[in-house]
Coordinates of C-alpha atoms in Angstrom, one line a residue:
X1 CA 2.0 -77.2 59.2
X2 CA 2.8 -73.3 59.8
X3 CA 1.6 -70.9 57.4
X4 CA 4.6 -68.4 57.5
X5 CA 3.3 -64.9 55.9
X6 CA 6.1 -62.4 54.8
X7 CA 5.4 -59.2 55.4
X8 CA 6.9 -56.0 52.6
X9 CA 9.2 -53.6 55.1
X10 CA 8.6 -50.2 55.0
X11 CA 11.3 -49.5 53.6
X12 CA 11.3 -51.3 50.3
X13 CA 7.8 -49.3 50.1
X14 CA 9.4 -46.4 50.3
X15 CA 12.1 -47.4 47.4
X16 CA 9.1 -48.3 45.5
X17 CA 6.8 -44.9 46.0
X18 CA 10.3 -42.9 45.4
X19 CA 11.1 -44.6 42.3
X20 CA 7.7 -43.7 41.1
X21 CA 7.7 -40.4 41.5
X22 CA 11.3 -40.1 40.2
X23 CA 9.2 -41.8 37.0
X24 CA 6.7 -39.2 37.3
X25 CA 9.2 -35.7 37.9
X26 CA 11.4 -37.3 34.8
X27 CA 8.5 -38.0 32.4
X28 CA 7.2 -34.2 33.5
X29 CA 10.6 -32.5 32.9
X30 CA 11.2 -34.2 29.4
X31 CA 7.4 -32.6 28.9
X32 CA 8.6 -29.5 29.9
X33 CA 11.6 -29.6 27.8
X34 CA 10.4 -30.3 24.6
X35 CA 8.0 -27.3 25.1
X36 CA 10.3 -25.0 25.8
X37 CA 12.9 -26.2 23.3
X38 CA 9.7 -25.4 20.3
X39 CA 8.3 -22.7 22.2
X40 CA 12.7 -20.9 22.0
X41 CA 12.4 -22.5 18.2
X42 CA 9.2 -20.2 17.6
X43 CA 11.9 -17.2 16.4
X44 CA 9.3 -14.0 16.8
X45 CA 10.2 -11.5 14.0
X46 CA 9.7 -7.4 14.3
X47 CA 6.9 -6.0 13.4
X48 CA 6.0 -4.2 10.1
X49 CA 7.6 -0.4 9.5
X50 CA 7.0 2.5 7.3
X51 CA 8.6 4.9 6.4
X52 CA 9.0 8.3 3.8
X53 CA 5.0 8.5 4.3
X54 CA 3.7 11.3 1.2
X55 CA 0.8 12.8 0.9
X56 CA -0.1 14.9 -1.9
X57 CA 2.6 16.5 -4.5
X58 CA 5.7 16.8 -3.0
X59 CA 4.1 16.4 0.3
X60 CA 2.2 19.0 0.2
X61 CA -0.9 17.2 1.9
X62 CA -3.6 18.9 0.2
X63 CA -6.2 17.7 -2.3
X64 CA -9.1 19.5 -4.7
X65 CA -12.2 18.1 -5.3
X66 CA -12.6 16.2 -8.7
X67 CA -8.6 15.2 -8.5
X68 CA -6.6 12.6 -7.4
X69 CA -4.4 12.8 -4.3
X70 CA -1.3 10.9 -4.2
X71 CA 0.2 8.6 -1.5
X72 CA 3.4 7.0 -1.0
X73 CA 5.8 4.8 1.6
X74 CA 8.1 2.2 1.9
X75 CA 7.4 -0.6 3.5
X76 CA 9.1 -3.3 5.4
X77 CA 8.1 -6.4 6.8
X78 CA 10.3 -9.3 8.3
X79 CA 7.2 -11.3 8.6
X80 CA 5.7 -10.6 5.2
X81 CA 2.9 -8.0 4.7
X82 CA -0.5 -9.8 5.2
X83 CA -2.4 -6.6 3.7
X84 CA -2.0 -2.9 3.6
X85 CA -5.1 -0.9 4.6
X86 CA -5.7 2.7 4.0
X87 CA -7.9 4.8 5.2
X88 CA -9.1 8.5 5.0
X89 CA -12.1 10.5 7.5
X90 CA -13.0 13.8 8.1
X91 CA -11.6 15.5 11.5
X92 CA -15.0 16.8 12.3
X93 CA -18.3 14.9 11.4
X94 CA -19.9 14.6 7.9
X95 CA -17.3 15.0 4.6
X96 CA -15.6 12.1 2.8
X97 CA -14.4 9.1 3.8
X98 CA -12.6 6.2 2.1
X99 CA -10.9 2.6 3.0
X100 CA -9.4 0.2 1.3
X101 CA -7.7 -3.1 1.7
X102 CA -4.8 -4.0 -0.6
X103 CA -2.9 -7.5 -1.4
X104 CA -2.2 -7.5 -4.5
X105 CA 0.9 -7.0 -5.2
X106 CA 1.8 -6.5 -1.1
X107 CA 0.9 -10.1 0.5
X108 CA 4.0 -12.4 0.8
X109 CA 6.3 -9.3 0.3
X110 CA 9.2 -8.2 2.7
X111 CA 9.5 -5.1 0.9
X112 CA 6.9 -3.2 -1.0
X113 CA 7.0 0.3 -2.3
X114 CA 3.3 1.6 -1.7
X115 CA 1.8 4.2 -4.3
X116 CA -1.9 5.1 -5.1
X117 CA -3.5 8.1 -6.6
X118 CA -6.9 8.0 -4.8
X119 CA -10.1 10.4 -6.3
X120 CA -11.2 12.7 -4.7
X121 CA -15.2 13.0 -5.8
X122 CA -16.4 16.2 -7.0
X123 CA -18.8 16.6 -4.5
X124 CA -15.8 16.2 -1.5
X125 CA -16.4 18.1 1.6
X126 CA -13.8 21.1 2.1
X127 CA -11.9 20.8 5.3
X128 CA -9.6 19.0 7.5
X129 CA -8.9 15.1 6.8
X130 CA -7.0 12.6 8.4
X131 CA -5.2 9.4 6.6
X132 CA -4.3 6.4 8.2
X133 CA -2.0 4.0 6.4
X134 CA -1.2 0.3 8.5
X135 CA 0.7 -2.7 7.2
X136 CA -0.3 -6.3 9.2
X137 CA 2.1 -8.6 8.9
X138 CA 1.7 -12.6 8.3
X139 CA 2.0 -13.1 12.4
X140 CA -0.8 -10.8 13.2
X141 CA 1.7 -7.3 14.0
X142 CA 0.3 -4.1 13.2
X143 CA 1.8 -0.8 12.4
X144 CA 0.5 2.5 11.3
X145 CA 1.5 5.7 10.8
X146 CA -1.0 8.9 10.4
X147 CA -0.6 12.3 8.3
X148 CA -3.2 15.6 7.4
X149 CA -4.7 15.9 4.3
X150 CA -6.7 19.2 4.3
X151 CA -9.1 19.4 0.6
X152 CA -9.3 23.2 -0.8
X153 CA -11.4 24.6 -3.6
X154 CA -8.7 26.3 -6.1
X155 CA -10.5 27.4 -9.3
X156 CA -7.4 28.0 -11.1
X157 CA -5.9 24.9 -11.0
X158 CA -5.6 23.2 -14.8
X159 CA -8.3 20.1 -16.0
X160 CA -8.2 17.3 -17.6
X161 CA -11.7 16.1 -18.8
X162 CA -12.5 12.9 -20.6
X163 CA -9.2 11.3 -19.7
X164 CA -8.6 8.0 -21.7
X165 CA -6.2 5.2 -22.9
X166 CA -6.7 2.3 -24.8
X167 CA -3.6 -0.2 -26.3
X168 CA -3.6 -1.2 -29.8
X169 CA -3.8 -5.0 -30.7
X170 CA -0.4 -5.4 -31.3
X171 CA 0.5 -3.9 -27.8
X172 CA 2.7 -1.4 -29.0
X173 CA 1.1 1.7 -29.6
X174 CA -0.7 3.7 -26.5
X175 CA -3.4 6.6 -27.2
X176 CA -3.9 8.7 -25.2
X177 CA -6.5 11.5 -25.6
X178 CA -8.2 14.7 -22.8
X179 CA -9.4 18.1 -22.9
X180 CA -7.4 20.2 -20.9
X181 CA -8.4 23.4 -19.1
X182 CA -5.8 26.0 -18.2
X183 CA -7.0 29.2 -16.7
X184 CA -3.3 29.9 -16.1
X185 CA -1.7 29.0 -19.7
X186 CA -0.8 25.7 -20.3
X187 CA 3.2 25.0 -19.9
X188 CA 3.7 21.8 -20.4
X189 CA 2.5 17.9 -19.8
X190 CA 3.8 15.1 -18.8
X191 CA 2.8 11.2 -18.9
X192 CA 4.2 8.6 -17.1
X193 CA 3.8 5.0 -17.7
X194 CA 4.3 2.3 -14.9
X195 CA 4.0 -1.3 -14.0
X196 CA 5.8 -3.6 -11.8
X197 CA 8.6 -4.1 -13.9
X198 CA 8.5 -1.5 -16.8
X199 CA 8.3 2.6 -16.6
X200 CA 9.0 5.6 -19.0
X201 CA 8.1 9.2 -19.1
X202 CA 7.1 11.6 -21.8
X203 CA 6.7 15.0 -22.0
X204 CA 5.0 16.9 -24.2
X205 CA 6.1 20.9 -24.9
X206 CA 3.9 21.1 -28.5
X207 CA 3.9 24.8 -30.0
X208 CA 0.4 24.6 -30.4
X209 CA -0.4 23.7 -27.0
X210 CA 2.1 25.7 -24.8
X211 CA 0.7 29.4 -23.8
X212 CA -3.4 27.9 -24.4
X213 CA -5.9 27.8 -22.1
X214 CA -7.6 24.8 -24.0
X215 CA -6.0 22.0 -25.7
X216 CA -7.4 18.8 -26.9
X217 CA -4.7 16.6 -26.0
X218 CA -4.4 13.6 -28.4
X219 CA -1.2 11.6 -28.0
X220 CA 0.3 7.9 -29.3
X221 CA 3.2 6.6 -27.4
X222 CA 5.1 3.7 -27.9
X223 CA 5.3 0.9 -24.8
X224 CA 6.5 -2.0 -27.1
X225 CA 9.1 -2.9 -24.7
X226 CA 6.9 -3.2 -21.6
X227 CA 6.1 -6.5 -20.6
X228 CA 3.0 -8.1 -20.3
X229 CA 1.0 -6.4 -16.6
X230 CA -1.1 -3.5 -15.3
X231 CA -0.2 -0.5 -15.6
X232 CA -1.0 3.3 -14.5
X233 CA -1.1 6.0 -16.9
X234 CA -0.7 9.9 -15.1
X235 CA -1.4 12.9 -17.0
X236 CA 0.5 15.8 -14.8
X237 CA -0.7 19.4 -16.4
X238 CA 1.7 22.1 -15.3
X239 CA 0.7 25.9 -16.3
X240 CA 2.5 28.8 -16.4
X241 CA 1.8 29.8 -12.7
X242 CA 4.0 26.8 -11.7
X243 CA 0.8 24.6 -11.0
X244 CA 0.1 21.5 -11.8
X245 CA -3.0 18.9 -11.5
X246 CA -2.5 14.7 -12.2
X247 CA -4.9 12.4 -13.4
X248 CA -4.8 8.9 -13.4
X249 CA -6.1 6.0 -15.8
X250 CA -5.3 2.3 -16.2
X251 CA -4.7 -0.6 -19.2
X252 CA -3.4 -4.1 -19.1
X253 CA -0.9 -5.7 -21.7
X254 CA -1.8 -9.5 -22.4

């Protein structure tokens, strides 16, 4: 008996191989798909901006030694701020130099109003600064914007001196108590309180204290209806010249 062997055409090979590699190309471009349809969900959001940058009062961007110097922008981030970092350095070598990383208060934020009063030590180099103020945003973007700060000597500028605050228990009642130093006659001062949800200003005009060149300023104000938080305190000194110096000091309501 015949042993009758069947041989496989080339051609149903062929349909095989093809229908293979359509297997392959399909399972590929589904592959492909899906990546591209996550990779077009992955919505990229503008970076960080900043904006109404101010250094110094009124933007003046000068500082004195043994102050503070005051800095302020708005910022906004579609992302969410990650952190705000500030820094200040000399122009030229040797002179002060300060940086510092803030989130509290900025991390998760689309918006944030930023707003320090930074001392300046005593013992601060004269010159030429620069500042450097970036936001980073929760996907990594980075913006910064720059300014001048140049730190003078200007003997006549009023003092405060053994600035301090302290709350009662009761939360109600805040003391407030400095020496001040006036070479140019005292003309008034003023004392903000603010937090992140509370703020009120007083000023202060005493007979006794208007036209002096030293004052022991020894104040009680009432912040009863702030809420619990941290807050600043700012003692702004202006003299008869038009000049004025601001300190800065903290407390926290429970």
């Amino acid at each position: 008996m015949k042993t009758i062997t069947y041989k496989q055409s080339n051609t149903h090979t062929k349909i095989k191989n093809n229908m293979k590699n359509n297997k392959v190309f399909i399972a590929l471009f589904l592959l492909v798909s899906v990546f591209a349809a996550c990779k077009k969900d992955k919505v990229e959001l503008a970076g960080p901006t900043i904006t109404g940058l101010e250094v110094g009062h009124e933007n003046n961007k000068t500082a004195y030694p043994g102050t503070d110097i005051h800095i302020e922008a708005a910022i906004v981030a579609a992302a969410n701020i990650a952190k705000v970092t500030l820094e200040i350095h000399p122009v030229t070598d040797g002179g002060w130099e300060y940086k510092e990383e803030y989130t509290e208060g900025f991390a998760g934020q689309k918006n944030a109003d930023f707003h320090k009063h930074i001392d300046v030590p005593a013992d601060a180099a004269l010159g030429m600064y620069h500042i450097h103020l970036s936001v980073t945003d929760q996907q990594g973007n980075v913006t910064e914007v720059e300014s001048q700060l140049e730190i003078k000597f200007d003997p006549t500028l009023p003092l405060a001196t053994g600035f301090e605050v302290g709350l009662n228990a009761a939360g109600n009642d805040l003391h407030l108590e400095a020496s001040i130093n006036a070479v140019n006659k005292i003309a008034k001062v003023v004392v903000e309180v603010h937090g992140p949800a509370w703020e009120k200003e007083f000023e202060f005009t005493d007979a006794a204290m208007v036209g002096q060149t030293t004052y022991n300023f020894h104040k009680h104000v009432n912040v009863g209806a702030a809420p619990a938080g941290h807050y600043h305190v700012h003692l702004k000194i202006i003299d008869q010249a038009g000049k004025e110096n601001e300190f800065e000091e903290h407390f926290d309501k429970k």
